[in-house]
CSV table of C-alpha atoms in Angstrom, one decimal:
chain,number,residue,atom,x,y,z
A,1,ASN,CA,77.0,99.5,93.7
A,2,LYS,CA,78.0,100.9,97.1
A,3,ASP,CA,76.7,104.4,96.9
A,4,VAL,CA,73.2,105.7,97.5
A,5,GLY,CA,71.9,108.0,94.7
A,6,SER,CA,74.8,107.4,92.4
A,7,LYS,CA,77.1,104.7,91.2
A,8,SER,CA,80.3,103.4,92.9
A,9,ASP,CA,83.6,105.3,92.7
A,10,PRO,CA,86.0,102.3,92.4
A,11,LEU,CA,89.8,102.0,92.6
A,12,CYS,CA,92.1,99.0,92.7
A,13,VAL,CA,94.8,98.4,95.3
A,14,MET,CA,97.6,95.8,94.6
A,15,MET,CA,98.4,93.9,97.8
A,16,GLN,CA,101.1,91.3,98.2
A,17,SER,CA,101.5,88.8,101.0
A,18,ILE,CA,104.4,89.2,103.4
A,19,GLY,CA,103.5,86.1,105.5
A,20,ASN,CA,101.4,85.3,108.5
A,21,ASP,CA,98.3,86.6,106.7
A,22,LYS,CA,99.8,90.1,106.5
A,23,TRP,CA,99.6,92.2,103.3
A,24,THR,CA,101.5,95.2,102.1
A,25,GLU,CA,100.4,97.6,99.4
A,26,LEU,CA,102.4,97.7,96.3
A,27,ASP,CA,100.5,100.2,94.2
A,28,ARG,CA,97.0,101.5,93.4
A,29,THR,CA,95.1,102.8,90.4
A,30,GLU,CA,93.3,106.1,90.0
A,31,ARG,CA,89.7,106.4,91.3
A,32,VAL,CA,87.0,106.3,88.6
A,33,LYS,CA,83.9,108.2,89.6
A,34,ASN,CA,80.3,106.9,89.1
A,35,CYS,CA,81.2,103.8,87.2
A,36,GLN,CA,80.4,100.1,87.8
A,37,ASP,CA,82.4,98.9,84.8
A,38,PRO,CA,85.7,100.9,85.2
A,39,GLU,CA,88.7,100.7,83.0
A,40,PHE,CA,91.8,101.9,84.9
A,41,SER,CA,94.5,103.7,83.0
A,42,LYS,CA,97.3,103.7,85.6
A,43,LYS,CA,99.6,100.7,85.3
A,44,LEU,CA,100.7,98.9,88.5
A,45,LEU,CA,104.4,98.2,88.4
A,46,LEU,CA,106.0,95.4,90.4
A,47,ASP,CA,109.1,93.3,90.2
A,48,TYR,CA,108.7,89.7,89.1
A,49,HIS,CA,110.7,86.9,90.8
A,50,PHE,CA,110.5,83.5,89.2
A,51,GLU,CA,112.1,81.9,92.2
A,52,ARG,CA,109.5,83.2,94.7
A,53,VAL,CA,105.7,82.7,95.1
A,54,GLN,CA,104.4,86.2,95.0
A,55,LYS,CA,100.9,85.8,96.4
A,56,LEU,CA,98.5,88.6,95.6
A,57,LYS,CA,95.3,89.5,97.5
A,58,LEU,CA,93.3,88.3,94.6
A,59,GLY,CA,93.3,84.5,95.2
A,60,CYS,CA,96.2,84.0,92.8
A,61,THR,CA,99.9,84.6,92.4
A,62,LEU,CA,101.9,86.9,90.1
A,63,GLY,CA,103.3,83.8,88.4
A,64,GLN,CA,99.7,82.8,87.4
A,65,ILE,CA,99.0,86.2,85.9
A,66,VAL,CA,102.4,86.3,84.0
A,67,SER,CA,101.9,82.8,82.6
A,68,SER,CA,98.4,83.5,81.3
A,69,LYS,CA,99.0,87.1,80.3
A,70,LYS,CA,95.4,87.9,81.1
A,71,LEU,CA,93.5,86.6,84.2
A,72,THR,CA,89.9,87.1,85.2
A,73,ARG,CA,88.7,86.5,88.8
A,74,PRO,CA,85.4,87.1,90.6
A,75,LEU,CA,85.6,89.8,93.3
A,76,GLN,CA,84.9,88.7,96.9
A,77,MET,CA,84.1,90.5,100.1
A,78,LYS,CA,86.0,87.7,101.8
A,79,LYS,CA,86.9,84.1,101.0
A,80,GLY,CA,83.8,82.3,99.8
A,81,LYS,CA,81.6,85.4,99.9
A,82,PRO,CA,81.2,87.0,96.4
A,83,ALA,CA,81.0,90.7,96.0
A,84,GLY,CA,77.8,90.6,93.9
A,85,LYS,CA,78.5,89.8,90.3
A,86,GLY,CA,81.7,91.8,90.1
A,87,ILE,CA,84.7,90.4,88.3
A,88,ILE,CA,88.2,91.9,87.7
A,89,THR,CA,90.5,91.3,84.7
A,90,ILE,CA,94.3,91.8,85.0
A,91,THR,CA,96.6,92.0,82.0
A,92,ALA,CA,100.3,91.4,82.6
A,93,GLU,CA,103.1,92.8,80.3
A,94,GLU,CA,106.8,92.6,80.7
A,95,ILE,CA,108.6,96.0,80.5
A,96,LYS,CA,111.2,95.8,77.7
A,97,ASP,CA,111.6,99.4,76.8
A,98,ASN,CA,112.6,101.6,79.8
A,99,ARG,CA,111.9,105.0,78.1
A,100,ASP,CA,109.1,107.5,78.7
A,101,ILE,CA,107.1,109.4,76.1
A,102,VAL,CA,106.3,113.0,77.2
A,103,LEU,CA,103.3,114.6,75.5
A,104,GLU,CA,101.5,117.9,75.7
A,105,LEU,CA,98.4,118.5,73.7
A,106,GLU,CA,95.8,121.1,73.1
A,107,ALA,CA,92.5,121.3,71.1
A,108,LYS,CA,90.7,124.0,69.2
A,109,GLY,CA,87.0,124.2,68.1
A,110,LEU,CA,85.7,121.2,69.9
A,111,ASP,CA,81.9,120.5,69.7
A,112,LYS,CA,79.8,122.0,72.4
A,113,LYS,CA,78.0,119.2,74.3
A,114,ASP,CA,76.5,121.0,77.3
A,115,LEU,CA,73.2,122.9,77.2
A,116,PHE,CA,74.1,125.7,79.6
A,117,GLY,CA,77.9,125.8,79.1
A,118,LYS,CA,80.7,124.6,77.0
A,119,SER,CA,82.3,121.1,77.1
A,120,TYR,CA,84.4,119.6,79.8
A,121,PRO,CA,86.8,117.7,77.6
A,122,PHE,CA,89.3,115.0,78.4
A,123,LEU,CA,91.3,112.5,76.3
A,124,GLU,CA,91.7,108.8,76.6
A,125,PHE,CA,94.5,106.9,74.8
A,126,PHE,CA,94.1,103.2,73.7
A,127,LYS,CA,96.6,100.8,72.2
A,128,GLN,CA,95.6,97.8,70.1
A,129,GLU,CA,96.4,94.4,71.6
A,130,ASP,CA,97.4,91.3,69.5
A,131,ASP,CA,93.8,90.1,69.6
A,132,GLY,CA,92.6,93.4,68.1
A,133,ARG,CA,91.0,94.7,71.2
A,134,TRP,CA,91.7,98.2,72.5
A,135,GLN,CA,93.3,98.7,75.9
A,136,LEU,CA,93.2,102.0,77.8
A,137,VAL,CA,96.7,103.2,78.5
A,138,HIS,CA,96.2,106.9,79.7
A,139,ARG,CA,93.5,109.3,80.6
A,140,THR,CA,94.1,113.1,80.9
A,141,GLU,CA,92.6,115.4,83.4
A,142,VAL,CA,89.3,117.2,82.7
A,143,ILE,CA,89.5,120.8,81.5
A,144,LYS,CA,86.3,122.6,82.6
A,145,ASN,CA,83.9,124.7,80.5
A,146,THR,CA,86.0,125.2,77.3
A,147,LEU,CA,86.1,124.3,73.6
A,148,SER,CA,89.8,125.0,73.4
A,149,PRO,CA,91.4,123.0,76.2
A,150,SER,CA,95.2,122.7,76.9
A,151,TRP,CA,96.0,119.6,78.9
A,152,ASN,CA,98.9,119.3,81.3
A,153,LYS,CA,102.1,117.8,80.0
A,154,PHE,CA,102.2,114.1,81.0
A,155,SER,CA,104.6,111.2,80.7
A,156,VAL,CA,103.9,107.5,80.4
A,157,ALA,CA,106.1,104.5,79.8
A,158,LEU,CA,106.7,104.4,76.0
A,159,GLN,CA,106.0,100.7,75.8
A,160,THR,CA,102.5,101.2,77.0
A,161,PHE,CA,101.8,103.1,73.8
A,162,TYR,CA,103.4,100.8,71.2
A,163,TYR,CA,104.3,97.2,72.1
A,164,CYS,CA,107.9,97.7,70.8
A,165,ASP,CA,106.6,98.8,67.4
A,166,MET,CA,106.1,102.6,66.8
A,167,SER,CA,103.8,102.0,63.9
A,168,LYS,CA,101.3,100.2,66.1
A,169,PRO,CA,97.9,102.0,66.0
A,170,ILE,CA,96.9,104.3,68.9
A,171,LYS,CA,93.3,105.4,69.2
A,172,VAL,CA,92.5,108.7,71.0
A,173,HIS,CA,89.0,109.4,72.3
A,174,CYS,CA,87.9,113.0,73.1
A,175,SER,CA,84.9,113.1,75.5
A,176,ASP,CA,82.8,115.6,77.5
A,177,TYR,CA,82.9,114.8,81.2
A,178,ASP,CA,79.7,114.4,83.1
A,179,SER,CA,79.8,114.0,86.9
A,180,ASP,CA,77.2,111.1,86.8
A,181,GLY,CA,79.6,109.1,84.6
A,182,SER,CA,77.6,109.4,81.4
A,183,HIS,CA,80.4,111.0,79.4
A,184,GLU,CA,79.4,112.2,75.9
A,185,HIS,CA,81.6,111.3,73.0
A,186,ILE,CA,83.0,114.3,71.1
A,187,GLY,CA,85.2,112.4,68.6
A,188,VAL,CA,88.0,110.1,67.9
A,189,PHE,CA,91.2,109.9,65.9
A,190,GLN,CA,93.8,107.2,65.2
A,191,THR,CA,97.5,107.6,65.0
A,192,ASN,CA,100.8,106.0,66.1
A,193,VAL,CA,104.0,107.0,67.9
A,194,SER,CA,105.8,107.7,64.7
A,195,GLU,CA,103.1,110.0,63.4
A,196,ILE,CA,102.8,111.8,66.7
A,197,GLN,CA,106.6,112.5,66.6
A,198,LYS,CA,106.3,113.8,63.0
A,199,ALA,CA,103.1,115.8,63.8
A,200,ASP,CA,104.8,118.0,66.3
A,201,PRO,CA,103.3,120.7,66.1
A,202,ALA,CA,100.9,119.6,63.3
A,203,THR,CA,97.2,119.1,63.9
A,204,LEU,CA,95.0,116.0,64.0
A,205,THR,CA,91.3,116.1,63.2
A,206,VAL,CA,88.8,114.7,65.6
A,207,HIS,CA,86.1,112.8,63.7
A,208,PRO,CA,82.9,111.5,65.2
A,209,GLU,CA,82.1,107.8,64.6
A,210,LYS,CA,78.9,108.8,62.8
A,211,LYS,CA,79.2,111.6,60.2
A,212,LYS,CA,76.6,113.9,58.6
A,213,LYS,CA,76.7,115.3,55.1
A,214,SER,CA,77.5,118.8,56.2
A,215,TYR,CA,80.1,117.6,58.8
A,216,LYS,CA,83.7,118.8,58.6
A,217,ASN,CA,85.2,117.9,62.0
A,218,SER,CA,84.6,118.1,65.7
A,219,GLY,CA,87.7,120.1,66.3
A,220,VAL,CA,91.4,119.6,66.0
A,221,ILE,CA,94.1,118.3,68.3
A,222,ARG,CA,97.5,119.9,68.3
A,223,VAL,CA,100.6,118.1,69.6
A,224,LYS,CA,102.5,120.9,71.4
A,225,CYS,CA,105.3,118.7,72.7
A,226,CYS,CA,106.4,115.1,72.0
A,227,GLN,CA,109.7,113.8,73.5
A,228,ILE,CA,111.0,110.4,74.2
A,229,GLN,CA,113.2,110.3,77.3
A,230,ALA,CA,115.4,107.8,79.0
A,231,LYS,CA,113.8,106.5,82.2
A,232,TYR,CA,116.2,106.2,85.1
A,233,THR,CA,115.9,103.8,88.0
A,234,PHE,CA,116.5,104.2,91.8
A,235,LEU,CA,119.9,102.4,91.4
A,236,ASP,CA,120.9,104.9,88.6
A,237,TYR,CA,120.7,107.7,91.2
A,238,VAL,CA,122.3,105.8,94.1
A,239,MET,CA,125.2,104.5,91.9
A,240,GLY,CA,125.4,108.0,90.3
A,241,GLY,CA,126.3,109.6,93.6
A,242,CYS,CA,123.0,110.2,95.4
A,243,ARG,CA,123.5,109.9,99.2
A,244,ILE,CA,120.8,109.0,101.8
A,245,HIS,CA,120.8,110.2,105.4
A,246,PHE,CA,118.6,108.4,108.0
A,247,THR,CA,117.3,110.4,110.9
A,248,VAL,CA,115.1,109.0,113.7
A,249,GLY,CA,112.6,111.0,115.8
A,250,ILE,CA,110.9,109.4,118.8
A,251,ASP,CA,107.8,111.0,120.3
A,252,PHE,CA,108.0,110.7,124.1
A,253,THR,CA,104.2,111.1,124.5
A,254,GLY,CA,103.2,111.6,128.1
A,255,SER,CA,100.5,109.0,127.8
A,256,ASN,CA,103.2,106.3,127.4
A,257,GLY,CA,104.2,106.8,131.1
A,258,ASP,CA,107.6,107.1,132.8
A,259,PRO,CA,110.3,105.5,130.6
A,260,ARG,CA,111.8,104.0,133.8
A,261,SER,CA,108.7,102.0,134.4
A,262,PRO,CA,108.4,98.4,132.9
A,263,GLN,CA,104.8,99.3,131.9
A,264,SER,CA,106.0,102.1,129.6
A,265,LEU,CA,106.4,101.6,125.9
A,266,HIS,CA,109.8,103.4,126.2
A,267,TYR,CA,111.1,101.1,128.9
A,268,LEU,CA,114.6,99.7,128.2
A,269,SER,CA,114.5,96.1,129.1
A,270,PRO,CA,117.7,94.0,129.3
A,271,ASP,CA,115.8,91.1,127.8
A,272,VAL,CA,113.8,92.4,124.8
A,273,LEU,CA,113.6,95.5,122.6
A,274,ASN,CA,110.8,97.9,123.2
A,275,PRO,CA,108.6,98.6,120.2
A,276,TYR,CA,110.4,101.9,119.4
A,277,LEU,CA,113.7,100.2,119.3
A,278,ALA,CA,112.3,97.2,117.4
A,279,ALA,CA,110.9,99.5,114.7
A,280,THR,CA,114.1,101.6,114.4
A,281,TRP,CA,116.2,98.4,114.3
A,282,SER,CA,114.0,96.9,111.5
A,283,VAL,CA,114.2,99.9,109.2
A,284,GLY,CA,117.7,100.8,110.2
A,285,LEU,CA,119.1,97.4,109.1
A,286,VAL,CA,118.1,98.2,105.6
A,287,VAL,CA,118.9,101.9,105.2
A,288,GLN,CA,122.3,101.7,107.0
A,289,ASP,CA,123.8,100.3,103.8
A,290,TYR,CA,123.0,103.6,102.1
A,291,GLU,CA,123.9,105.8,105.0
A,292,THR,CA,127.0,107.9,104.4
A,293,CYS,CA,127.0,110.1,107.5
A,294,ALA,CA,127.1,109.0,111.1
A,295,PRO,CA,124.5,106.3,111.1
A,296,GLY,CA,121.1,107.2,112.4
A,297,HIS,CA,121.6,109.5,115.4
A,298,PRO,CA,118.2,109.7,117.1
A,299,THR,CA,116.6,113.1,117.2
A,300,PRO,CA,114.2,113.0,120.2
A,301,LEU,CA,111.2,115.3,120.0
A,302,GLY,CA,111.1,115.8,123.8
A,303,HIS,CA,108.3,115.1,126.3
A,304,VAL,CA,105.0,116.3,124.9
A,305,PRO,CA,101.5,116.2,126.3
A,306,PRO,CA,99.3,113.2,125.5
A,307,HIS,CA,97.8,112.8,122.0
A,308,PRO,CA,99.1,115.9,120.0
A,309,PHE,CA,101.7,114.6,117.6
A,310,CYS,CA,104.6,116.9,116.9
A,311,CYS,CA,105.9,115.4,113.6
A,312,HIS,CA,106.1,119.0,112.3
A,313,LEU,CA,109.0,119.7,114.7
A,314,LEU,CA,111.2,117.0,113.2
A,315,ILE,CA,110.1,117.6,109.6
A,316,ASN,CA,110.9,121.3,109.9
A,317,THR,CA,114.2,120.6,111.6
A,318,LEU,CA,115.2,118.2,108.8
A,319,SER,CA,114.0,120.7,106.2
A,320,TYR,CA,116.7,123.1,107.3
A,321,SER,CA,119.4,120.7,106.0
A,322,SER,CA,117.5,120.3,102.7
A,323,SER,CA,116.6,123.9,102.0
A,324,PRO,CA,117.0,127.5,103.4
A,325,MET,CA,113.3,127.5,104.3
A,326,GLY,CA,112.1,129.3,107.4
A,327,ARG,CA,110.7,127.7,110.5
A,328,SER,CA,106.9,127.1,110.6
A,329,GLN,CA,105.3,129.9,112.6
A,330,THR,CA,102.2,127.8,113.5
A,331,PRO,CA,103.2,124.9,115.7
A,332,ASP,CA,101.2,121.6,115.4
A,333,GLN,CA,100.6,122.2,111.7
A,334,THR,CA,102.0,118.9,110.5
A,335,ARG,CA,100.1,119.0,107.2
A,336,ASP,CA,101.7,122.4,106.4
A,337,ALA,CA,105.1,121.0,107.2
A,338,ILE,CA,104.6,117.9,105.0
A,339,VAL,CA,103.3,120.0,102.0
A,340,LYS,CA,106.5,122.2,102.3
A,341,ALA,CA,108.7,119.2,102.7
A,342,SER,CA,107.2,117.6,99.5
A,343,ARG,CA,109.3,120.0,97.5
A,344,LEU,CA,112.5,118.9,99.3
A,345,PRO,CA,114.6,115.7,98.9
A,346,MET,CA,112.8,114.0,101.8
A,347,SER,CA,110.8,110.8,102.5
A,348,ILE,CA,108.8,110.6,105.8
A,349,ILE,CA,108.1,107.2,107.5
A,350,ILE,CA,105.7,107.3,110.4
A,351,ILE,CA,105.3,104.2,112.6
A,352,GLY,CA,102.5,104.3,115.1
A,353,VAL,CA,103.5,102.5,118.3
A,354,GLY,CA,100.9,101.4,120.9
A,355,GLU,CA,97.1,100.8,120.8
A,356,ALA,CA,96.0,104.4,120.1
A,357,ASN,CA,93.6,105.5,117.3
A,358,PHE,CA,95.9,106.5,114.4
A,359,LYS,CA,93.2,107.8,112.0
A,360,ALA,CA,94.9,111.3,112.0
A,361,MET,CA,98.2,109.7,111.0
A,362,GLU,CA,96.6,107.7,108.2
A,363,LEU,CA,95.3,110.9,106.7
A,364,LEU,CA,98.9,112.1,106.3
A,365,ASP,CA,99.7,109.1,104.2
A,366,GLY,CA,97.6,110.5,101.4
A,367,ASP,CA,96.2,107.2,100.3
A,368,GLU,CA,92.6,108.5,100.6
A,369,GLY,CA,93.3,111.5,98.5
A,370,ILE,CA,95.8,114.3,97.9
A,371,LEU,CA,97.1,115.8,101.1
A,372,LYS,CA,96.7,119.6,101.4
A,373,SER,CA,97.9,122.3,103.7
A,374,LEU,CA,95.5,124.3,105.8
A,375,SER,CA,95.4,126.9,103.1
A,376,GLY,CA,94.5,124.3,100.5
A,377,LYS,CA,97.9,123.9,98.8
A,378,PRO,CA,98.5,120.3,97.7
A,379,VAL,CA,101.7,118.3,98.2
A,380,ALA,CA,104.0,118.4,95.2
A,381,ARG,CA,104.5,114.6,95.5
A,382,ASP,CA,103.7,111.8,97.9
A,383,ILE,CA,106.4,111.5,100.5
A,384,VAL,CA,104.7,110.0,103.6
A,385,GLN,CA,104.2,106.3,104.5
A,386,PHE,CA,102.4,105.4,107.7
A,387,VAL,CA,101.9,102.0,109.3
A,388,PRO,CA,100.8,100.9,112.8
A,389,PHE,CA,103.6,98.9,114.5
A,390,ARG,CA,101.0,96.5,116.0
A,391,GLN,CA,100.3,95.0,112.6
A,392,PHE,CA,103.8,93.6,112.5
A,393,ALA,CA,104.3,92.8,116.2
A,394,ASN,CA,104.5,89.0,115.5
A,395,ASP,CA,106.1,89.1,112.1
A,396,PRO,CA,109.7,88.7,111.1
A,397,LYS,CA,111.7,92.0,111.7
A,398,GLU,CA,112.2,92.5,108.0
A,399,ALA,CA,108.4,92.6,107.3
A,400,LEU,CA,108.0,96.1,108.8
A,401,ALA,CA,111.0,97.4,106.7
A,402,GLN,CA,109.6,95.9,103.5
A,403,SER,CA,106.3,97.6,104.1
A,404,VAL,CA,107.4,101.1,105.0
A,405,LEU,CA,110.4,101.3,102.6
A,406,ALA,CA,108.7,100.0,99.5
A,407,GLU,CA,107.7,103.5,98.3
A,408,VAL,CA,111.0,105.3,99.0
A,409,PRO,CA,112.7,104.5,95.7
A,410,ASN,CA,109.8,106.0,93.7
A,411,GLN,CA,109.7,109.0,96.1
A,412,LEU,CA,113.4,109.7,95.6
A,413,MET,CA,113.0,109.5,91.8
A,414,SER,CA,109.9,111.7,91.9
A,415,TYR,CA,112.0,114.4,93.5
A,416,PHE,CA,114.6,114.4,90.8
A,417,LYS,CA,112.0,114.1,88.1
A,418,MET,CA,110.2,117.1,89.5
A,419,LEU,CA,113.4,119.1,89.2
A,420,LYS,CA,114.3,117.5,85.8
A,421,LEU,CA,117.6,116.3,87.1
A,422,ASP,CA,119.4,113.2,85.6
A,423,PRO,CA,121.7,111.0,87.7
A,424,VAL,CA,125.3,112.2,88.0
A,425,ASN,CA,127.7,110.3,85.6
A,426,VAL,CA,124.7,108.8,83.8
A,427,ALA,CA,126.7,108.0,80.7
A,428,ALA,CA,129.1,105.9,82.7
A,429,ILE,CA,126.1,104.2,84.4
A,430,LYS,CA,124.5,103.2,81.1
A,431,THR,CA,127.7,101.8,79.7
């Protein structure tokens, strides 16, 4: 337990070694509030390569997890120092069905669980494993103070629901959320993918595990929408005609000194690349293969005073080529620019050069929570990746590119998914 006055709010981050004791983040789970025995619903997806040792920051390799299917390890603060009595169990599953199931549900007449209000209901979906145990596969959002909630439409990988057998049982728990983590059980029902498809828009009864003689039900769940959709990959979009343009912006911050001085981070030495060129070269070597316009013409931001970062100037400039949006009227509002750009076909990579404190930049990454504009509007999707260049100064040049570009494929797909756009010539791709 790491909190005073309440329980921990844990999340898991999947880190993979990129050599020289350096790690890159592959994916992370949701955060579970006030819980010391969390079960995470988000699945962490990564590519498996038999021919490579894929070392994870868990004291094991991906190959060990795959070969055992389920692996349990003690949690450590650092090597040899246990994190209390905490353990973590990871279950591995190969993805064989590349489709998604899209569901939208609502409930009517749920039991009232709160003394001074109604319930705060949410749903949890479990599938049955081969050993008979139930594994959490999805958790909906919480709907506040209602007995007739309507949850947001969501999509999950179809395979996480049914293990390639649509008659496999699915158990759905309906619970009343409490901020201290002591959620109250409203009811449960059992179904499968085949029944859910047929039940659209029929109702399903929520039964408590302990019934009374006068009991009828604890409410009904209605399936408003059930669709099974093809799930496209990054390559489907690239091979289907999607084009990528690479633009570089360099912040000539005054604190870096005169570029003509050998002490400046911008100095052009005949013997070695300065950090700005090294970073651009590392990333550019990868993205140039997808560049269809004139490769990577730098877009300098100009000489600016020390410390203020002017990313919004470049972001707004690029936004003109993606949408007829207007120029930001409030300069230095980078968060506003990112929130607007999150609705455009853009990914933003920020590489911090030098020894400065980059805490403000790290907040733009959104890893600590959803990034919001000054008015409170959240980003439509995660489009920013930030890393300090100094972490890769002594690594092979490809290490930086692997770290900052890892999220771009999912970011590109999230844009098309947001607009419900399939790849061009998708029929030709699939055949």
